[in-house]
mmCIF file of C-alpha atoms in Angstrom:
data_model
loop_
_atom_site.group_PDB
_atom_site.id
_atom_site.type_symbol
_atom_site.label_atom_id
_atom_site.label_comp_id
_atom_site.label_asym_id
_atom_site.label_seq_id
_atom_site.Cartn_x
_atom_site.Cartn_y
_atom_site.Cartn_z
ATOM 1 C CA MET O 1 103.213 -33.585 -31.838
ATOM 2 C CA SER O 2 106.171 -31.752 -30.821
ATOM 3 C CA PHE O 3 109.693 -33.457 -30.768
ATOM 4 C CA HIS O 4 111.168 -33.145 -27.660
ATOM 5 C CA PRO O 5 114.965 -34.611 -27.635
ATOM 6 C CA ARG O 6 115.909 -36.871 -24.116
ATOM 7 C CA MET O 7 119.237 -37.221 -23.226
ATOM 8 C CA PHE O 8 120.790 -38.431 -20.093
ATOM 9 C CA SER O 9 124.110 -37.065 -18.665
ATOM 10 C CA LEU O 10 126.312 -36.946 -15.590
ATOM 11 C CA VAL O 11 128.680 -33.962 -15.680
ATOM 12 C CA LYS O 12 131.318 -32.509 -13.260
ATOM 13 C CA GLY O 13 133.186 -29.446 -13.463
ATOM 14 C CA PHE O 14 130.990 -27.773 -16.105
ATOM 15 C CA SER O 15 128.543 -24.505 -14.886
ATOM 16 C CA PRO O 16 125.937 -23.113 -17.405
ATOM 17 C CA LEU O 17 126.680 -19.219 -17.662
ATOM 18 C CA ASN O 18 123.069 -18.576 -18.457
ATOM 19 C CA ASP O 19 120.104 -20.354 -19.650
ATOM 20 C CA VAL O 20 120.239 -22.583 -22.829
ATOM 21 C CA ALA O 21 118.997 -20.756 -25.951
ATOM 22 C CA SER O 22 116.726 -22.968 -27.795
ATOM 23 C CA LEU O 23 114.971 -23.255 -31.656
ATOM 24 C CA SER O 24 112.289 -25.585 -32.036
ATOM 25 C CA LEU O 25 111.845 -26.778 -35.586
ATOM 26 C CA ASP O 26 109.695 -29.719 -37.052
ATOM 27 C CA GLU O 27 111.780 -32.754 -35.627
ATOM 28 C CA ILE O 28 114.476 -30.684 -34.685
ATOM 29 C CA VAL O 29 115.759 -28.714 -31.961
ATOM 30 C CA LEU O 30 118.688 -26.238 -31.885
ATOM 31 C CA ASP O 31 120.341 -25.668 -28.383
ATOM 32 C CA TYR O 32 122.943 -22.809 -27.823
ATOM 33 C CA TRP O 33 125.009 -23.366 -24.684
ATOM 34 C CA GLN O 34 127.442 -21.086 -22.641
ATOM 35 C CA VAL O 35 129.127 -22.850 -19.782
ATOM 36 C CA ASP O 36 132.132 -22.471 -17.571
ATOM 37 C CA SER O 37 134.790 -25.338 -17.623
ATOM 38 C CA GLN O 38 136.676 -26.051 -14.512
ATOM 39 C CA LEU O 39 139.922 -27.834 -14.179
ATOM 40 C CA GLY O 40 139.104 -31.380 -14.610
ATOM 41 C CA ALA O 41 135.578 -31.035 -15.906
ATOM 42 C CA ARG O 42 134.105 -33.932 -17.714
ATOM 43 C CA GLY O 43 130.800 -35.464 -18.514
ATOM 44 C CA ARG O 44 129.060 -38.548 -19.503
ATOM 45 C CA TYR O 45 126.109 -38.568 -21.895
ATOM 46 C CA VAL O 46 123.889 -40.708 -23.952
ATOM 47 C CA SER O 47 120.893 -39.135 -26.092
ATOM 48 C CA MET O 48 117.993 -41.196 -26.972
ATOM 49 C CA HIS O 49 118.038 -39.285 -30.448
ATOM 50 C CA PRO O 50 120.825 -38.366 -32.912
ATOM 51 C CA ARG O 51 122.728 -35.316 -31.926
ATOM 52 C CA LEU O 52 125.291 -33.187 -33.692
ATOM 53 C CA VAL O 53 127.630 -31.004 -31.498
ATOM 54 C CA PHE O 54 129.668 -27.903 -32.858
ATOM 55 C CA MET O 55 132.130 -26.243 -30.773
ATOM 56 C CA LEU O 56 132.782 -22.379 -31.205
ATOM 57 C CA ASP O 57 135.717 -20.024 -30.467
ATOM 58 C CA ASP O 58 138.215 -22.569 -31.683
ATOM 59 C CA ARG O 59 137.560 -24.725 -28.815
ATOM 60 C CA LYS O 60 137.565 -28.591 -28.793
ATOM 61 C CA LEU O 61 136.286 -31.350 -26.395
ATOM 62 C CA LEU O 62 138.393 -34.205 -25.537
ATOM 63 C CA LEU O 63 136.007 -37.503 -26.471
ATOM 64 C CA ARG O 64 136.119 -40.930 -25.829
ATOM 65 C CA ARG O 65 134.002 -43.956 -25.761
ATOM 66 C CA HIS O 66 135.378 -45.862 -22.808
ATOM 67 C CA LYS O 67 137.354 -44.303 -19.910
ATOM 68 C CA THR O 68 140.493 -46.226 -20.891
ATOM 69 C CA ASP O 69 140.564 -44.773 -24.329
ATOM 70 C CA ASP O 70 143.239 -42.250 -25.563
ATOM 71 C CA PRO O 71 140.896 -38.765 -25.987
ATOM 72 C CA CYS O 72 139.639 -37.627 -29.657
ATOM 73 C CA ALA O 73 140.233 -33.547 -29.881
ATOM 74 C CA ALA O 74 136.844 -32.877 -31.759
ATOM 75 C CA ALA O 75 135.343 -29.408 -32.599
ATOM 76 C CA ALA O 76 132.581 -31.114 -34.318
ATOM 77 C CA PHE O 77 131.019 -34.394 -33.603
ATOM 78 C CA TYR O 78 128.063 -36.327 -34.457
ATOM 79 C CA ILE O 79 126.855 -39.347 -32.200
ATOM 80 C CA PRO O 80 124.163 -41.732 -32.736
ATOM 81 C CA ALA O 81 121.247 -42.382 -30.763
ATOM 82 C CA GLY O 82 121.780 -44.504 -27.757
ATOM 83 C CA PHE O 83 125.552 -44.138 -28.150
ATOM 84 C CA GLU O 84 127.492 -43.271 -24.612
ATOM 85 C CA ILE O 85 129.984 -40.909 -24.994
ATOM 86 C CA ARG O 86 132.534 -39.332 -22.201
ATOM 87 C CA SER O 87 133.910 -35.661 -22.611
ATOM 88 C CA GLY O 88 136.557 -33.755 -21.042
ATOM 89 C CA VAL O 89 138.368 -30.493 -21.840
ATOM 90 C CA ASP O 90 141.846 -29.539 -23.084
ATOM 91 C CA GLN O 91 141.753 -26.191 -21.249
ATOM 92 C CA VAL O 92 139.587 -24.373 -18.562
ATOM 93 C CA GLY O 93 137.232 -21.136 -19.302
ATOM 94 C CA VAL O 94 134.042 -20.408 -21.285
ATOM 95 C CA LEU O 95 132.842 -22.838 -23.845
ATOM 96 C CA ARG O 96 130.000 -22.077 -26.289
ATOM 97 C CA HIS O 97 128.762 -24.834 -28.583
ATOM 98 C CA LEU O 98 125.652 -25.386 -30.538
ATOM 99 C CA ASP O 99 123.799 -28.751 -30.230
ATOM 100 C CA VAL O 100 121.320 -30.214 -32.971
ATOM 101 C CA HIS O 101 119.053 -32.689 -31.868
ATOM 102 C CA LEU O 102 117.052 -34.802 -34.454
ATOM 103 C CA SER O 103 114.702 -37.609 -34.700
ATOM 104 C CA ALA O 104 116.155 -40.538 -36.697
ATOM 105 C CA LYS O 105 113.303 -40.136 -39.103
ATOM 106 C CA CYS O 106 114.267 -36.514 -39.849
ATOM 107 C CA LEU O 107 118.187 -37.001 -40.119
ATOM 108 C CA ARG O 108 117.263 -40.208 -42.357
ATOM 109 C CA SER O 109 115.206 -37.883 -44.567
ATOM 110 C CA ILE O 110 118.087 -35.502 -44.985
ATOM 111 C CA LEU O 111 120.756 -37.990 -45.826
ATOM 112 C CA GLY O 112 119.289 -40.625 -47.612
ATOM 113 C CA PRO O 113 118.632 -44.300 -47.005
ATOM 114 C CA LYS O 114 122.245 -45.163 -47.526
ATOM 115 C CA ALA O 115 123.844 -42.894 -44.924
ATOM 116 C CA ALA O 116 125.496 -44.640 -41.968
ATOM 117 C CA LEU O 117 123.730 -43.343 -39.012
ATOM 118 C CA HIS O 118 125.138 -46.023 -36.422
ATOM 119 C CA THR O 119 128.936 -44.444 -36.854
ATOM 120 C CA PRO O 120 129.898 -41.588 -34.945
ATOM 121 C CA ILE O 121 131.864 -38.624 -36.259
ATOM 122 C CA PHE O 122 134.811 -36.717 -35.031
ATOM 123 C CA LEU O 123 135.945 -33.749 -36.903
ATOM 124 C CA GLY O 124 139.273 -31.685 -35.750
ATOM 125 C CA ASP O 125 137.833 -28.227 -36.861
ATOM 126 C CA LEU O 126 134.784 -26.945 -38.369
ATOM 127 C CA GLU O 127 135.760 -26.706 -41.648
ATOM 128 C CA ASP O 128 132.813 -25.755 -44.253
ATOM 129 C CA VAL O 129 130.368 -26.062 -41.465
ATOM 130 C CA GLN O 130 131.243 -22.876 -39.498
ATOM 131 C CA PRO O 131 129.253 -20.263 -41.316
ATOM 132 C CA PHE O 132 126.189 -22.515 -40.957
ATOM 133 C CA VAL O 133 126.930 -23.041 -37.374
ATOM 134 C CA GLU O 134 127.442 -19.145 -36.813
ATOM 135 C CA VAL O 135 124.282 -18.101 -38.469
ATOM 136 C CA LEU O 136 122.370 -20.849 -36.438
ATOM 137 C CA THR O 137 123.909 -19.988 -32.999
ATOM 138 C CA LYS O 138 122.611 -16.338 -34.017
ATOM 139 C CA GLU O 139 119.230 -17.449 -34.597
ATOM 140 C CA CYS O 140 118.839 -19.320 -31.253
ATOM 141 C CA VAL O 141 119.582 -16.202 -29.484
ATOM 142 C CA TRP O 142 118.192 -13.463 -31.753
ATOM 143 C CA PRO O 143 115.414 -15.104 -34.076
ATOM 144 C CA GLU O 144 115.521 -13.006 -37.465
ATOM 145 C CA ARG O 145 114.998 -15.564 -40.107
ATOM 146 C CA ALA O 146 111.564 -17.655 -41.236
ATOM 147 C CA ARG O 147 111.261 -20.847 -39.702
ATOM 148 C CA ASP O 148 111.601 -22.449 -42.795
ATOM 149 C CA HIS O 149 114.662 -20.917 -43.912
ATOM 150 C CA VAL O 150 116.295 -21.904 -40.436
ATOM 151 C CA LYS O 151 115.132 -25.504 -41.136
ATOM 152 C CA THR O 152 116.868 -25.377 -44.926
ATOM 153 C CA LEU O 153 119.911 -24.231 -43.205
ATOM 154 C CA THR O 154 120.201 -26.531 -40.423
ATOM 155 C CA HIS O 155 119.610 -29.484 -43.331
ATOM 156 C CA ALA O 156 122.505 -27.790 -44.992
ATOM 157 C CA LEU O 157 124.562 -28.065 -41.714
ATOM 158 C CA VAL O 158 123.988 -31.650 -41.554
ATOM 159 C CA LEU O 159 124.564 -32.364 -45.171
ATOM 160 C CA GLU O 160 127.844 -30.517 -44.855
ATOM 161 C CA LEU O 161 129.020 -32.278 -41.968
ATOM 162 C CA PHE O 162 128.418 -35.818 -43.580
ATOM 163 C CA ARG O 163 129.837 -34.645 -46.860
ATOM 164 C CA ASN O 164 132.940 -34.781 -44.856
ATOM 165 C CA LEU O 165 133.136 -38.327 -44.439
ATOM 166 C CA PRO O 166 135.468 -39.803 -47.454
ATOM 167 C CA THR O 167 138.497 -38.251 -46.334
ATOM 168 C CA ASN O 168 138.007 -36.084 -42.996
ATOM 169 C CA VAL O 169 136.015 -38.316 -40.953
ATOM 170 C CA TYR O 170 137.628 -39.359 -37.555
ATOM 171 C CA LYS O 171 137.451 -43.182 -36.349
ATOM 172 C CA ALA O 172 135.286 -43.699 -33.485
ATOM 173 C CA VAL O 173 136.701 -43.579 -30.399
ATOM 174 C CA GLY O 174 138.094 -47.063 -29.331
ATOM 175 C CA ASP O 175 138.081 -48.227 -32.670
ATOM 176 C CA THR O 176 141.900 -49.056 -34.013
ATOM 177 C CA LYS O 177 140.659 -50.909 -36.900
ATOM 178 C CA ILE O 178 141.597 -48.456 -40.342
ATOM 179 C CA ASP O 179 140.743 -49.239 -43.532
ATOM 180 C CA PRO O 180 143.617 -49.791 -45.819
ATOM 181 C CA VAL O 181 141.958 -47.874 -48.984
ATOM 182 C CA ARG O 182 141.575 -44.804 -46.688
ATOM 183 C CA LEU O 183 145.151 -45.058 -45.340
ATOM 184 C CA GLU O 184 146.268 -44.905 -48.785
ATOM 185 C CA ASN O 185 144.406 -42.302 -49.762
ATOM 186 C CA ALA O 186 145.337 -40.058 -46.692
ATOM 187 C CA VAL O 187 149.208 -40.908 -47.866
ATOM 188 C CA LEU O 188 148.687 -39.873 -51.411
ATOM 189 C CA GLU O 189 146.927 -36.756 -50.543
ATOM 190 C CA HIS O 190 149.563 -35.497 -48.748
ATOM 191 C CA ALA O 191 152.292 -37.014 -51.048
ATOM 192 C CA ALA O 192 153.761 -33.672 -52.371
ATOM 193 C CA ARG O 193 154.493 -32.402 -48.940
ATOM 194 C CA GLY O 194 154.907 -35.628 -46.874
ATOM 195 C CA ILE O 195 153.042 -36.875 -43.732
ATOM 196 C CA SER O 196 154.785 -38.317 -40.803
ATOM 197 C CA VAL O 197 153.485 -41.326 -38.818
ATOM 198 C CA ASP O 198 152.285 -39.098 -36.225
ATOM 199 C CA ASP O 199 150.309 -37.077 -38.481
ATOM 200 C CA LEU O 200 148.826 -40.093 -39.800
ATOM 201 C CA ALA O 201 147.795 -41.198 -36.301
ATOM 202 C CA ARG O 202 146.336 -38.083 -35.707
ATOM 203 C CA HIS O 203 144.522 -38.286 -38.758
ATOM 204 C CA PHE O 204 142.573 -41.134 -37.877
ATOM 205 C CA ALA O 205 142.054 -39.895 -34.092
ATOM 206 C CA LEU O 206 144.308 -42.398 -32.587
ATOM 207 C CA SER O 207 147.424 -42.637 -30.665
ATOM 208 C CA ARG O 208 150.872 -43.566 -32.275
ATOM 209 C CA SER O 209 150.669 -47.122 -30.281
ATOM 210 C CA GLN O 210 147.056 -47.780 -31.631
ATOM 211 C CA PHE O 211 148.091 -46.430 -35.017
ATOM 212 C CA ASP O 212 151.274 -48.796 -34.931
ATOM 213 C CA ARG O 213 149.104 -51.750 -33.733
#
């Protein structure tokens, strides 16, 4: 049976510039989107399956769990199945992004039995995953590689995103509890050049007031 991701969305101010370019693999669907974002563009989304999103062209989405939360600017993010997320934009214009939809079974097989699949991930930039994102985006538009090759690259993309968890994961939107060990590690990591309180708040995707609390 083919894998068909299901997602419910309510958007305003986002207009597709062309049809989505999709590539279907075993229990994985890659979607490449190009949309125009207008002033005040926003959306609400909940997917029935795990979803990863990678923003292109150094763009970011402003994400929050609840309407009253402070937004987190993310260039790459993982959203667990059934997790509702709200999005906005930091600037108007064309947005390009690659969405990776997977079945929970597939994601578990890639990451292993101990992976925390119920915790969202928000990264401030693409970092090490950018080469994989660029290749897979091209494959959606102009397929050249064998399906098994593309599947392997997709698995590598997922592994690279989750590999960043120990030091680079941003806290779930609205979650202001900070692990003291992670806080200490962040300070020690930047001890040589110094790190401000504002920088630490951004590191944990919190506002200054949330971090102070």
